[in-house]
Amino acid sequence: MEKIDIKKLSLEEKALLLTGADIWRTYGANGKLKQLFLADGPQGLRMIDTETNKPFNATALPACHVLANTWNKDMAYEYSSAIADECILHNADVLLGPGVNIKRNPLCGRNFEYFSEDPFLSGELGKAYVKGVQDKGIGACVKHYCANNNEYDRCYQSSEVDNRTLHEIYLRPFEMCMEEKPWSIMCSYNPINGIYASENRKLLNDVLRKEFGFDGLIMSDWGAVHNPLYAVKATLDLCMPHHKDYQDILLKAVEDGKLTEKEIDERVQKVLDLIEKSESNYSKRKISYTDEQRHEKAVEVAKEGVVLLKNDGDILPFVNVSDGAKKYSKIFFYGANVKKPFTSGGGSGKVETAYEQKPLDELVKNLSGIETVFMEESRFEPCWRAVFKQAYDSDVSVIAMGDDTNVEGEGFNRYTMRLSNEQEDIILNIARHSEKTIVILYTGSAVDMSAWIDCVDAVVFAGYSGEGANEALSNLLCGKSNFSGKLAETFPITLQDAFKGGRTFDGETDLYDDGIFVGYRYYDYENKEVLFPFGHGLSYAQFEYSNIRIVKNSEYDYEVLYDITNISNVAGKEISQVYVKDVSSMVRRPKKELKGFSKDYLEPNETKTISVKLDFSSFAYYNVSLDKWYIENGAFEVLVGGSSRNLPLKAKLNVQLPQDCQYSDG
Ligand code: GLC
């Protein structure tokens, strides 16, 4: 492929190249250049068919919050690789994902599109996602850079964040993704400390390009450019979508001496580099999954991403795993999600799938041989006596409840963490007439269950589990598969327990005065009880942790070794988590921070030794006096267990570094 020569482009053409040709494509310079098609993700291909102006049908994988609950890096790679297949099929060149924004506010309408409240988990999954896409010759676009943690007033409200918090929490997942050399980054709509992301030279150039070493293209979110001159000066490369005045404004700025052709050329070169990357990696565009296999991938991710939150009295599974005996003779299913589960929240990430899911009640009946009965809420007053009769006559009631795209989605926040009053009443009233009650939740983020959690025996967090939700759930509920998912975000008891009660914004600024204390870091620091902690998830198996030991490999490279034993008669996968605590430091630090994890399959009575590596970043904090990551010498603790609030193993270590090894240049 011949290198594209910038000299062959006129200044007029170069100015046009810095904005889209239309909504989704880059400018072709009258045929001189390949036009790249930029298509949404991140939970599947959402690409508008320019003939019908409707999205193509594609595989609706589970939303990224469910992928995150798998804690499975290999699965994240396969997930995005499957999406890359459909980009290849439809000639999309860049996939607009992953979204790695941190879940600071449980009300944020797009939490379902993001991975976690924790930067390390977000970064690890984001890296795998980027690699899965780009290994197939499709560009990834890590978004939304940065501190875009609310959807309320997302285009104009400034995120006021200090530099340490930015580096340790909100920038960290983007920095970690640099390891996989993403072809592009998307800047967010919001201002950060008073300057729009699209015009924020400090964040785009000084941090992203210089400090993090990003050498790809920075595009704007759609409509996020307010001032083309300021955007180019800040080193934004591509304004999306087409901005009708972009060329005129830039040419006038050159004429007026406010912008040099050299500045324009530097931005144009990034667009040309992206086109060249796309062309030179074209041979990697090899489809590796069939439609059926992509659907199976959706089922597999849902199986590992659905979380069993509560299972009192082991009412699940419906069938004894040990001997296959049915536990129940009749199960009552209630709720429209049984037939047609919500697959996503609203907005640009919603994938249109042609796949018709089989109803959950029918799948359970076929798998277990147990009689099932189904009813759903009707538009008119449902006949509650009939509903209660069915509940009363059954051994177990399964109630499917969730938030549709009017409640969770892009461009708005939820008003509450609770289900609607009507949904809560349905749960309470059915539970009142049931022997045993299971609630399955189809929401995109944490739910306040305080009104009903004590009235039900089991809670399954399905989230937005895509087109494979019912197949996955039926296998999990019947014990054909075992739960292994764990929460990548805290479920606080009520919104009032969250920072500022979730009301973190005032219409002008969103003041991040929680600092680095976000998610479990906040609930730990405030010693707050939570409903379900970060990293929580039940299994039909039971795992025991023992025998932690630490091996020192260098000044700050350690290996944490520990044993896990499956003490049950059921096989399963366990997500073990490694947290590091700075026992005493000269700056405020979280009580613990996730710095490693492992997901491992164990047969009944099997013991495995797990190894997790710790490095410089496992101990360092961002020191704003040095403007560097810095390790303060002294005592640290390594805590290991199955959830952030269940860490049975502890090891102590003392870090003593020569001064010139205590900090890094990031
Ligand atoms: C939207 C979203 C962004 C998406 C883009 C294109 O406003 O913020 O995530 O990729 O525009 O649809």
XYZ file of C-alpha atoms and ligand atoms in Angstrom:
678
model
C 0.000 0.000 0.000
C 1.643 3.258 -1.031
C 2.105 5.789 1.743
C -0.382 8.635 1.438
C 1.567 11.816 0.647
C 0.187 14.843 2.478
C 1.820 17.079 -0.131
C -0.707 15.858 -2.687
C -3.488 17.469 -0.712
C -4.460 21.107 -1.043
C -4.951 23.227 2.083
C -8.687 23.186 1.316
C -8.689 19.392 1.194
C -6.620 19.170 4.361
C -9.056 21.405 6.249
C -11.932 19.214 5.089
C -10.087 16.093 6.238
C -10.272 17.303 9.850
C -14.017 16.776 9.976
C -16.228 13.911 8.864
C -17.607 13.745 5.333
C -20.998 12.902 6.857
C -22.280 11.296 10.057
C -20.137 8.187 9.978
C -17.352 8.519 7.387
C -14.082 10.346 7.032
C -13.452 12.598 4.001
C -12.252 10.949 0.790
C -10.604 13.999 -0.802
C -12.262 13.434 -4.150
C -11.244 9.797 -4.303
C -7.649 10.332 -3.269
C -8.249 8.649 0.101
C -10.158 5.668 1.419
C -13.170 6.843 3.396
C -13.219 5.132 6.790
C -16.558 4.104 8.310
C -16.763 4.659 12.063
C -19.423 2.447 13.649
C -20.762 2.064 17.122
C -20.211 -0.533 19.682
C -19.502 -1.229 22.275
C -21.813 -4.217 22.875
C -22.112 -5.176 19.249
C -22.121 -3.547 15.824
C -24.612 -0.703 15.607
C -24.095 0.513 12.075
C -26.616 2.465 10.066
C -27.365 0.977 6.669
C -27.097 4.124 4.551
C -29.733 2.721 2.151
C -32.450 2.064 4.717
C -31.128 4.530 7.296
C -31.760 1.806 9.858
C -29.149 -0.157 11.841
C -28.043 -3.463 10.355
C -29.043 -6.491 12.389
C -26.108 -7.731 14.419
C -25.333 -9.977 17.367
C -26.561 -8.326 20.551
C -23.884 -9.389 23.000
C -24.469 -8.633 26.683
C -23.798 -4.999 27.534
C -20.294 -4.234 28.801
C -21.363 -4.104 32.442
C -22.264 -7.809 32.139
C -18.987 -8.526 30.346
C -17.240 -6.816 33.263
C -19.052 -9.072 35.743
C -17.298 -12.035 34.100
C -13.880 -10.659 35.200
C -12.677 -12.736 32.234
C -9.997 -11.038 30.106
C -9.948 -13.831 27.517
C -13.709 -13.489 27.196
C -13.374 -9.721 26.692
C -10.966 -10.419 23.843
C -13.321 -12.942 22.233
C -16.285 -10.602 22.781
C -14.748 -7.738 20.820
C -13.292 -10.150 18.264
C -16.827 -11.339 17.555
C -17.936 -7.739 17.049
C -14.963 -7.178 14.733
C -16.322 -10.016 12.574
C -19.487 -8.025 11.951
C -17.468 -4.866 11.292
C -15.665 -6.839 8.585
C -18.932 -8.166 7.185
C -20.342 -4.636 6.852
C -17.093 -2.817 6.000
C -16.870 -0.773 9.155
C -13.273 0.296 9.734
C -13.270 1.628 13.298
C -15.407 0.304 16.165
C -16.420 3.053 18.602
C -15.576 1.198 21.758
C -14.703 0.224 24.438
C -16.195 2.720 26.853
C -13.938 2.783 29.920
C -15.499 5.580 31.958
C -15.580 4.934 35.686
C -18.929 4.301 37.391
C -18.789 7.073 39.952
C -22.525 7.687 40.177
C -25.010 4.769 40.377
C -27.512 7.006 38.566
C -25.406 7.563 35.430
C -27.582 6.544 32.488
C -24.718 4.874 30.617
C -23.291 2.735 33.413
C -24.452 -0.316 31.447
C -22.019 0.601 28.664
C -19.008 0.822 30.963
C -17.046 -1.804 32.882
C -16.516 -0.815 36.481
C -16.100 1.607 39.375
C -12.520 0.354 39.591
C -9.839 1.656 37.193
C -7.714 -1.502 37.283
C -10.564 -3.839 36.293
C -11.741 -1.314 33.678
C -8.241 -1.038 32.242
C -7.596 -4.779 32.145
C -10.876 -5.464 30.321
C -10.429 -2.415 28.098
C -7.000 -3.624 26.986
C -8.342 -7.058 26.082
C -11.244 -5.489 24.184
C -8.892 -3.249 22.167
C -6.664 -6.189 21.287
C -9.623 -8.347 20.248
C -10.798 -5.712 17.773
C -7.434 -4.655 16.362
C -6.095 -8.166 15.921
C -8.699 -8.396 13.156
C -7.571 -5.212 11.402
C -10.396 -3.072 12.742
C -9.516 0.048 14.724
C -10.690 0.451 18.309
C -11.730 3.809 19.744
C -11.407 4.034 23.517
C -14.024 6.411 24.892
C -15.089 8.904 26.360
C -11.962 10.810 27.286
C -12.491 11.897 30.040
C -14.331 12.240 33.368
C -17.650 11.675 31.599
C -19.397 10.076 34.576
C -22.876 11.551 34.353
C -25.326 11.688 31.486
C -27.327 14.532 33.017
C -26.277 17.712 31.181
C -23.316 15.739 29.764
C -22.480 18.270 27.048
C -22.037 21.361 29.163
C -21.438 20.517 32.807
C -17.809 20.758 33.824
C -16.217 17.868 35.681
C -14.119 19.561 38.344
C -11.455 16.973 39.120
C -8.051 17.370 40.815
C -4.973 16.025 39.073
C -4.316 13.138 41.456
C -7.904 11.879 41.154
C -7.743 12.208 37.377
C -4.582 10.106 37.168
C -5.449 7.475 39.778
C -9.098 6.968 38.798
C -10.475 8.556 35.618
C -7.442 8.549 33.293
C -6.016 5.254 34.514
C -8.112 2.914 32.280
C -7.166 4.982 29.211
C -3.500 4.872 30.248
C -3.674 1.086 30.676
C -5.249 0.705 27.226
C -2.154 2.374 25.694
C -0.412 -0.988 26.120
C -2.492 -2.237 23.170
C -1.874 0.880 21.032
C -5.491 1.790 20.267
C -5.821 3.353 16.846
C -8.095 6.067 18.199
C -9.516 7.740 21.272
C -12.817 9.602 21.479
C -12.951 12.766 23.555
C -16.045 13.332 25.633
C -18.643 16.086 25.492
C -18.076 17.550 28.935
C -15.666 20.258 29.991
C -12.981 19.157 32.435
C -12.019 21.900 34.887
C -13.761 24.466 32.725
C -12.343 23.574 29.296
C -14.269 21.334 26.895
C -12.626 17.969 26.339
C -12.438 18.714 22.608
C -10.409 21.870 23.332
C -8.456 20.683 26.363
C -4.851 20.787 25.198
C -3.520 19.765 28.598
C -5.506 16.528 28.565
C -5.323 15.786 24.830
C -1.726 16.748 24.163
C 0.214 17.032 27.406
C -1.321 13.990 29.119
C -2.669 11.666 26.416
C -0.020 12.206 23.750
C 3.070 13.173 25.714
C 2.615 11.532 29.120
C 0.759 8.380 28.024
C 2.527 8.111 24.650
C -0.653 7.877 22.588
C 0.259 8.123 18.895
C -3.141 7.473 17.315
C -6.017 9.714 16.268
C -8.193 11.694 18.659
C -11.748 12.156 17.428
C -14.526 14.118 19.057
C -17.704 12.653 20.338
C -20.470 13.451 17.916
C -21.097 17.170 18.156
C -18.583 17.716 20.963
C -16.569 20.403 19.126
C -17.613 23.932 20.061
C -14.724 25.885 18.540
C -12.831 24.320 15.601
C -9.810 26.594 16.017
C -9.452 25.774 19.701
C -9.970 22.073 18.925
C -7.133 21.963 16.390
C -4.912 23.994 18.725
C -5.655 21.423 21.445
C -4.564 18.688 18.979
C -7.988 17.187 18.320
C -7.576 15.453 14.972
C -11.090 14.689 13.758
C -14.346 16.514 14.443
C -17.314 14.180 14.071
C -19.743 14.234 12.481
C -19.368 16.567 9.451
C -19.206 20.194 10.635
C -20.366 22.398 7.759
C -18.257 25.429 8.748
C -15.106 23.567 9.821
C -13.175 24.171 6.603
C -14.091 27.852 6.397
C -13.236 28.513 10.020
C -9.844 26.805 9.709
C -8.957 28.455 6.393
C -9.879 31.864 7.817
C -7.773 31.137 10.921
C -4.788 30.402 8.652
C -5.509 33.563 6.678
C -5.662 35.592 9.897
C -2.434 34.036 11.134
C -4.162 32.359 14.071
C -3.346 28.895 12.783
C -0.390 27.664 10.734
C -0.547 25.164 7.888
C 1.968 23.162 9.913
C -0.542 22.829 12.768
C -3.132 21.666 10.288
C -0.661 19.231 8.715
C 0.087 17.655 12.101
C -3.605 16.881 12.576
C -4.068 15.778 8.948
C -1.161 13.372 9.340
C -3.034 11.604 12.155
C -6.046 11.128 9.874
C -3.804 9.837 7.104
C -2.059 7.526 9.583
C -5.437 6.076 10.596
C -6.393 5.483 6.976
C -3.006 3.895 6.391
C -3.343 1.649 9.472
C -6.717 0.519 8.186
C -5.316 -0.266 4.745
C -2.088 -1.883 5.910
C -3.952 -4.126 8.367
C -6.613 -5.094 5.852
C -5.161 -8.581 5.486
C -5.994 -9.276 9.144
C -9.706 -9.006 8.375
C -10.445 -12.679 8.825
C -13.882 -13.670 10.099
C -13.514 -16.372 12.728
C -17.069 -16.964 13.924
C -20.253 -17.973 12.148
C -23.515 -16.243 13.051
C -24.364 -19.216 15.265
C -20.992 -19.079 16.983
C -21.411 -15.361 17.630
C -24.776 -16.085 19.172
C -23.174 -18.815 21.275
C -20.576 -16.276 22.375
C -23.410 -14.023 23.528
C -24.825 -16.923 25.556
C -21.400 -17.789 26.996
C -20.735 -14.206 28.112
C -24.170 -14.008 29.702
C -23.575 -17.300 31.520
C -20.385 -15.903 33.068
C -21.646 -12.353 33.525
C -24.976 -12.931 35.244
C -24.482 -12.650 39.016
C -26.176 -14.704 41.732
C -26.523 -12.102 44.464
C -28.666 -13.943 47.004
C -29.681 -17.610 47.319
C -31.103 -18.189 50.792
C -31.796 -21.803 51.618
C -30.161 -22.780 48.330
C -33.492 -22.527 46.579
C -31.495 -22.451 43.371
C -30.787 -24.479 41.288
C -34.164 -25.921 40.350
C -32.528 -29.326 39.879
C -30.008 -30.870 42.275
C -26.651 -30.787 40.536
C -25.418 -33.859 42.433
C -28.198 -36.285 41.484
C -30.328 -34.435 38.947
C -33.395 -34.701 41.149
C -36.014 -32.000 40.579
C -36.468 -29.790 43.616
C -39.859 -28.484 42.591
C -42.927 -29.678 40.742
C -44.250 -26.280 39.572
C -42.638 -22.892 39.002
C -44.529 -19.651 38.376
C -42.879 -17.084 36.093
C -44.068 -13.485 36.129
C -43.029 -10.507 33.975
C -42.592 -9.529 30.346
C -38.816 -9.992 30.592
C -39.413 -13.739 30.855
C -40.481 -13.706 27.212
C -38.453 -10.766 25.895
C -35.670 -9.618 28.226
C -34.254 -6.104 27.928
C -30.997 -6.536 26.013
C -29.566 -3.037 26.446
C -30.100 0.463 27.727
C -31.010 3.289 25.366
C -28.804 5.220 22.985
C -26.026 4.807 20.454
C -24.885 1.470 21.856
C -28.199 -0.344 21.385
C -27.718 -3.232 18.955
C -30.614 -4.380 16.773
C -30.698 -8.160 16.706
C -32.850 -10.422 14.577
C -32.495 -13.222 17.100
C -35.805 -14.237 18.680
C -35.133 -15.514 22.194
C -37.056 -18.542 23.367
C -39.080 -17.730 26.510
C -37.309 -18.433 29.782
C -40.179 -20.420 31.251
C -40.259 -22.760 28.258
C -36.485 -23.221 28.321
C -36.599 -24.066 32.038
C -39.415 -26.559 31.474
C -37.500 -28.237 28.648
C -34.274 -28.376 30.642
C -35.704 -29.472 33.977
C -38.941 -31.277 33.184
C -40.618 -29.087 35.817
C -44.083 -27.714 35.053
C -44.049 -23.931 34.555
C -46.785 -21.307 34.443
C -46.350 -17.797 33.029
C -48.182 -14.487 33.435
C -47.133 -10.960 32.560
C -48.214 -7.469 33.464
C -50.971 -6.394 31.087
C -51.567 -2.842 29.930
C -54.748 -2.808 31.924
C -55.140 -3.648 35.572
C -53.932 -7.269 35.682
C -56.219 -9.591 37.603
C -54.110 -9.890 40.711
C -56.217 -12.622 42.209
C -55.302 -14.789 39.222
C -51.631 -13.892 39.626
C -51.647 -14.657 43.338
C -53.443 -17.953 42.700
C -50.743 -19.040 40.343
C -48.064 -17.956 42.797
C -49.785 -19.691 45.684
C -50.286 -22.915 43.706
C -46.629 -23.061 42.699
C -43.548 -24.093 44.684
C -41.481 -21.120 43.533
C -42.278 -17.753 41.959
C -39.765 -16.195 39.577
C -40.338 -12.457 39.068
C -38.536 -10.748 36.160
C -38.170 -6.989 36.598
C -36.013 -4.341 35.000
C -35.405 -0.872 33.538
C -36.244 -0.279 29.899
C -34.524 2.202 27.569
C -36.684 5.018 28.900
C -35.170 4.553 32.332
C -31.531 3.815 31.539
C -29.747 5.190 28.531
C -27.545 7.767 26.898
C -28.181 11.421 27.522
C -29.976 11.139 30.852
C -29.489 9.801 34.373
C -31.850 7.599 36.308
C -33.973 9.522 38.794
C -33.701 6.777 41.333
C -31.857 3.549 42.047
C -35.140 1.873 42.913
C -37.459 -0.030 40.628
C -40.763 1.726 39.992
C -43.344 1.706 42.782
C -45.501 -0.625 40.675
C -42.634 -3.058 40.159
C -41.825 -3.039 43.866
C -45.471 -3.669 44.703
C -45.582 -6.563 42.262
C -42.585 -8.157 43.944
C -43.982 -7.635 47.445
C -47.458 -8.866 46.561
C -46.355 -11.948 44.675
C -43.819 -12.791 47.377
C -46.607 -12.486 49.960
C -48.432 -15.352 48.187
C -45.438 -17.511 47.394
C -43.635 -20.309 49.221
C -40.332 -19.143 47.755
C -39.520 -16.148 45.572
C -36.714 -15.431 43.127
C -36.260 -11.989 41.532
C -34.313 -11.633 38.295
C -33.167 -8.048 37.608
C -32.684 -6.703 34.074
C -31.195 -3.312 34.856
C -28.026 -1.572 33.700
C -26.641 -0.622 37.093
C -27.016 -0.956 40.861
C -30.556 -1.303 42.262
C -31.806 -0.188 45.672
C -33.636 -3.330 46.827
C -34.324 -2.108 50.377
C -38.128 -2.233 49.910
C -38.256 -5.932 49.079
C -34.916 -7.743 49.450
C -35.906 -9.267 52.808
C -39.128 -10.636 51.338
C -37.460 -12.723 48.639
C -35.205 -15.763 48.874
C -32.986 -15.262 45.854
C -31.858 -12.427 43.580
C -30.184 -12.905 40.202
C -28.645 -9.844 38.522
C -29.079 -10.534 34.806
C -28.283 -6.970 33.743
C -28.657 -6.299 30.025
C -27.525 -9.757 28.944
C -28.131 -9.498 25.226
C -29.714 -12.004 22.868
C -28.467 -15.007 24.802
C -29.995 -13.984 28.139
C -32.729 -16.619 28.352
C -30.543 -19.493 27.210
C -27.925 -18.511 29.748
C -30.404 -17.958 32.577
C -32.258 -21.233 31.984
C -28.994 -23.175 32.206
C -27.921 -21.317 35.338
C -31.291 -21.595 37.099
C -31.497 -25.336 36.343
C -27.914 -25.981 37.418
C -26.750 -27.081 33.963
C -24.232 -24.228 34.272
C -22.832 -22.740 37.442
C -22.826 -19.032 38.298
C -19.354 -17.452 38.319
C -20.106 -13.750 37.790
C -19.103 -11.134 40.364
C -20.129 -7.471 40.630
C -17.822 -4.948 38.999
C -19.724 -2.191 40.805
C -20.945 -1.808 44.368
C -24.656 -2.107 45.073
C -25.197 0.394 47.913
C -28.159 -0.131 50.224
C -29.805 3.100 49.120
C -28.827 6.062 46.959
C -28.342 8.121 50.109
C -25.384 5.884 50.906
C -23.709 6.839 47.656
C -21.582 9.978 47.452
C -23.811 13.068 47.807
C -26.757 10.696 47.421
C -26.023 10.505 43.723
C -26.822 14.188 43.332
C -23.270 15.120 42.420
C -24.045 17.884 39.965
C -25.589 21.356 40.235
C -26.195 22.241 36.583
C -22.909 24.120 36.224
C -20.253 21.865 37.638
C -19.936 18.330 38.836
C -17.517 18.715 41.722
C -15.482 15.537 42.219
C -14.820 16.303 45.866
C -15.030 12.592 46.607
C -11.571 12.598 45.025
C -10.084 9.122 44.662
C -12.720 7.680 46.998
C -15.013 6.287 44.327
C -17.029 3.066 44.477
C -15.732 0.595 47.073
C -12.966 3.045 47.883
C -15.695 5.422 49.123
C -17.782 2.869 51.021
C -14.634 1.474 52.680
C -13.302 4.891 53.642
C -16.670 5.905 55.093
C -17.094 2.479 56.756
C -20.484 2.175 55.116
C -22.468 -1.021 54.936
C -23.439 -1.932 51.382
C -26.103 -4.266 50.013
C -23.714 -6.228 47.783
C -20.013 -5.288 47.720
C -17.729 -4.830 44.734
C -16.511 -8.295 43.715
C -19.481 -10.147 45.248
C -21.129 -13.094 43.515
C -22.382 -16.492 44.692
C -21.846 -19.916 43.130
C -23.349 -23.355 43.585
C -19.829 -24.366 44.583
C -17.962 -23.261 47.719
C -14.344 -22.180 47.676
C -11.808 -22.008 50.496
C -8.685 -19.823 50.458
C -5.426 -20.757 52.152
C -1.669 -20.667 52.213
C -0.829 -17.164 50.970
C 2.839 -16.479 50.371
C 4.735 -13.713 48.626
C 7.777 -14.117 46.393
C 9.923 -11.032 45.796
C 11.328 -10.959 42.265
C 12.799 -7.447 42.217
C 12.604 -4.072 43.976
C 8.814 -3.888 43.454
C 7.964 -6.975 41.448
C 6.298 -9.534 43.663
C 4.360 -12.721 43.047
C 1.402 -13.436 45.288
C 0.708 -17.172 45.610
C -2.315 -18.669 47.324
C -4.394 -21.829 47.238
C -8.085 -22.183 46.441
C -9.960 -25.389 47.213
C -13.400 -26.264 45.895
C -14.906 -27.786 49.038
C -18.229 -28.620 47.373
C -19.411 -31.398 45.102
C -20.095 -28.975 42.264
C -17.539 -27.779 39.720
C -17.227 -24.039 39.274
C -15.111 -21.011 38.414
C -13.889 -18.707 41.155
C -12.824 -15.096 40.718
C -10.183 -14.445 43.353
C -9.235 -10.851 43.998
C -5.963 -9.333 45.205
C -6.062 -5.959 46.962
C -3.119 -3.893 48.168
C -3.197 -1.646 51.213
C -0.624 1.011 52.098
C -0.549 0.567 55.875
C 0.533 4.111 56.578
C 1.272 6.914 54.134
C 1.831 10.647 54.057
C -1.206 11.082 51.779
C -4.762 9.818 52.192
C -5.069 6.490 50.413
C -7.971 4.040 50.040
C -8.171 1.273 52.604
C -7.430 -1.129 49.775
C -7.224 -1.136 46.005
C -7.754 -3.940 43.510
C -4.386 -4.760 41.937
C -4.888 -8.276 40.600
C -7.441 -11.002 39.989
C -7.714 -14.487 38.573
C -10.598 -16.618 37.337
C -10.036 -20.339 37.750
C -12.056 -23.487 37.172
C -11.996 -26.083 39.944
C -13.489 -29.532 40.014
C -15.093 -30.702 43.268
C -12.434 -31.108 45.996
C -9.743 -29.744 43.692
C -7.064 -27.375 45.024
C -5.177 -24.988 42.759
C -2.308 -22.645 43.515
C -2.987 -19.249 42.014
C -0.293 -16.770 41.053
C -0.884 -13.033 40.675
C 1.917 -10.619 39.844
C 2.333 -7.226 41.512
C 4.470 -4.479 40.004
C 5.276 -0.795 40.498
C 1.712 0.287 39.780
C 0.402 -2.038 42.506
C 1.959 0.102 45.219
C 2.244 3.597 43.754
C -0.035 6.615 44.058
C 0.028 9.717 41.872
C 2.045 12.395 43.644
C 1.030 15.878 42.466
C 4.151 17.507 43.890
C 6.290 15.320 41.635
C 3.679 14.947 38.900
C 4.669 11.306 38.873
C 3.523 7.949 40.223
C 5.339 7.465 43.510
C 5.862 4.633 46.009
C 6.302 5.687 49.597
C 8.590 3.239 51.385
C 7.015 1.337 54.244
C 4.601 -1.433 55.170
C 2.007 -2.769 52.761
C -0.574 -5.517 53.111
C -1.774 -7.861 50.382
C -5.358 -9.009 50.932
C -6.891 -11.924 49.000
C -10.396 -13.327 48.803
C -13.605 -13.758 46.871
C -14.993 -10.234 47.257
C -13.821 -6.797 48.376
C -15.488 -7.458 51.706
C -14.467 -11.090 52.111
C -10.664 -11.221 52.185
C -9.601 -14.097 54.404
C -5.926 -14.057 53.419
C -3.436 -11.364 54.387
C 0.296 -11.047 53.852
C 2.549 -8.207 54.957
C 5.487 -6.838 53.043
C 7.858 -3.998 53.565
C 8.831 -1.955 50.519
C 12.191 -0.232 50.849
C 13.250 1.356 47.563
C 16.300 3.504 46.805
C 15.036 7.035 46.246
C 15.512 7.024 42.470
C 13.311 3.927 42.226
C 10.437 5.396 44.177
C 8.877 7.200 41.254
C 8.280 6.577 37.610
C 7.593 8.790 34.674
C 4.140 7.229 34.310
C -22.801 9.414 20.877
C -22.034 8.749 21.997
C -20.810 8.009 21.517
C -21.109 7.387 20.166
C -21.268 8.523 19.186
C -21.682 8.014 17.799
O -23.247 10.672 21.259
O -21.671 9.578 23.099
O -20.496 7.005 22.488
O -20.026 6.536 19.770
O -22.174 9.521 19.621
O -22.948 7.464 17.875
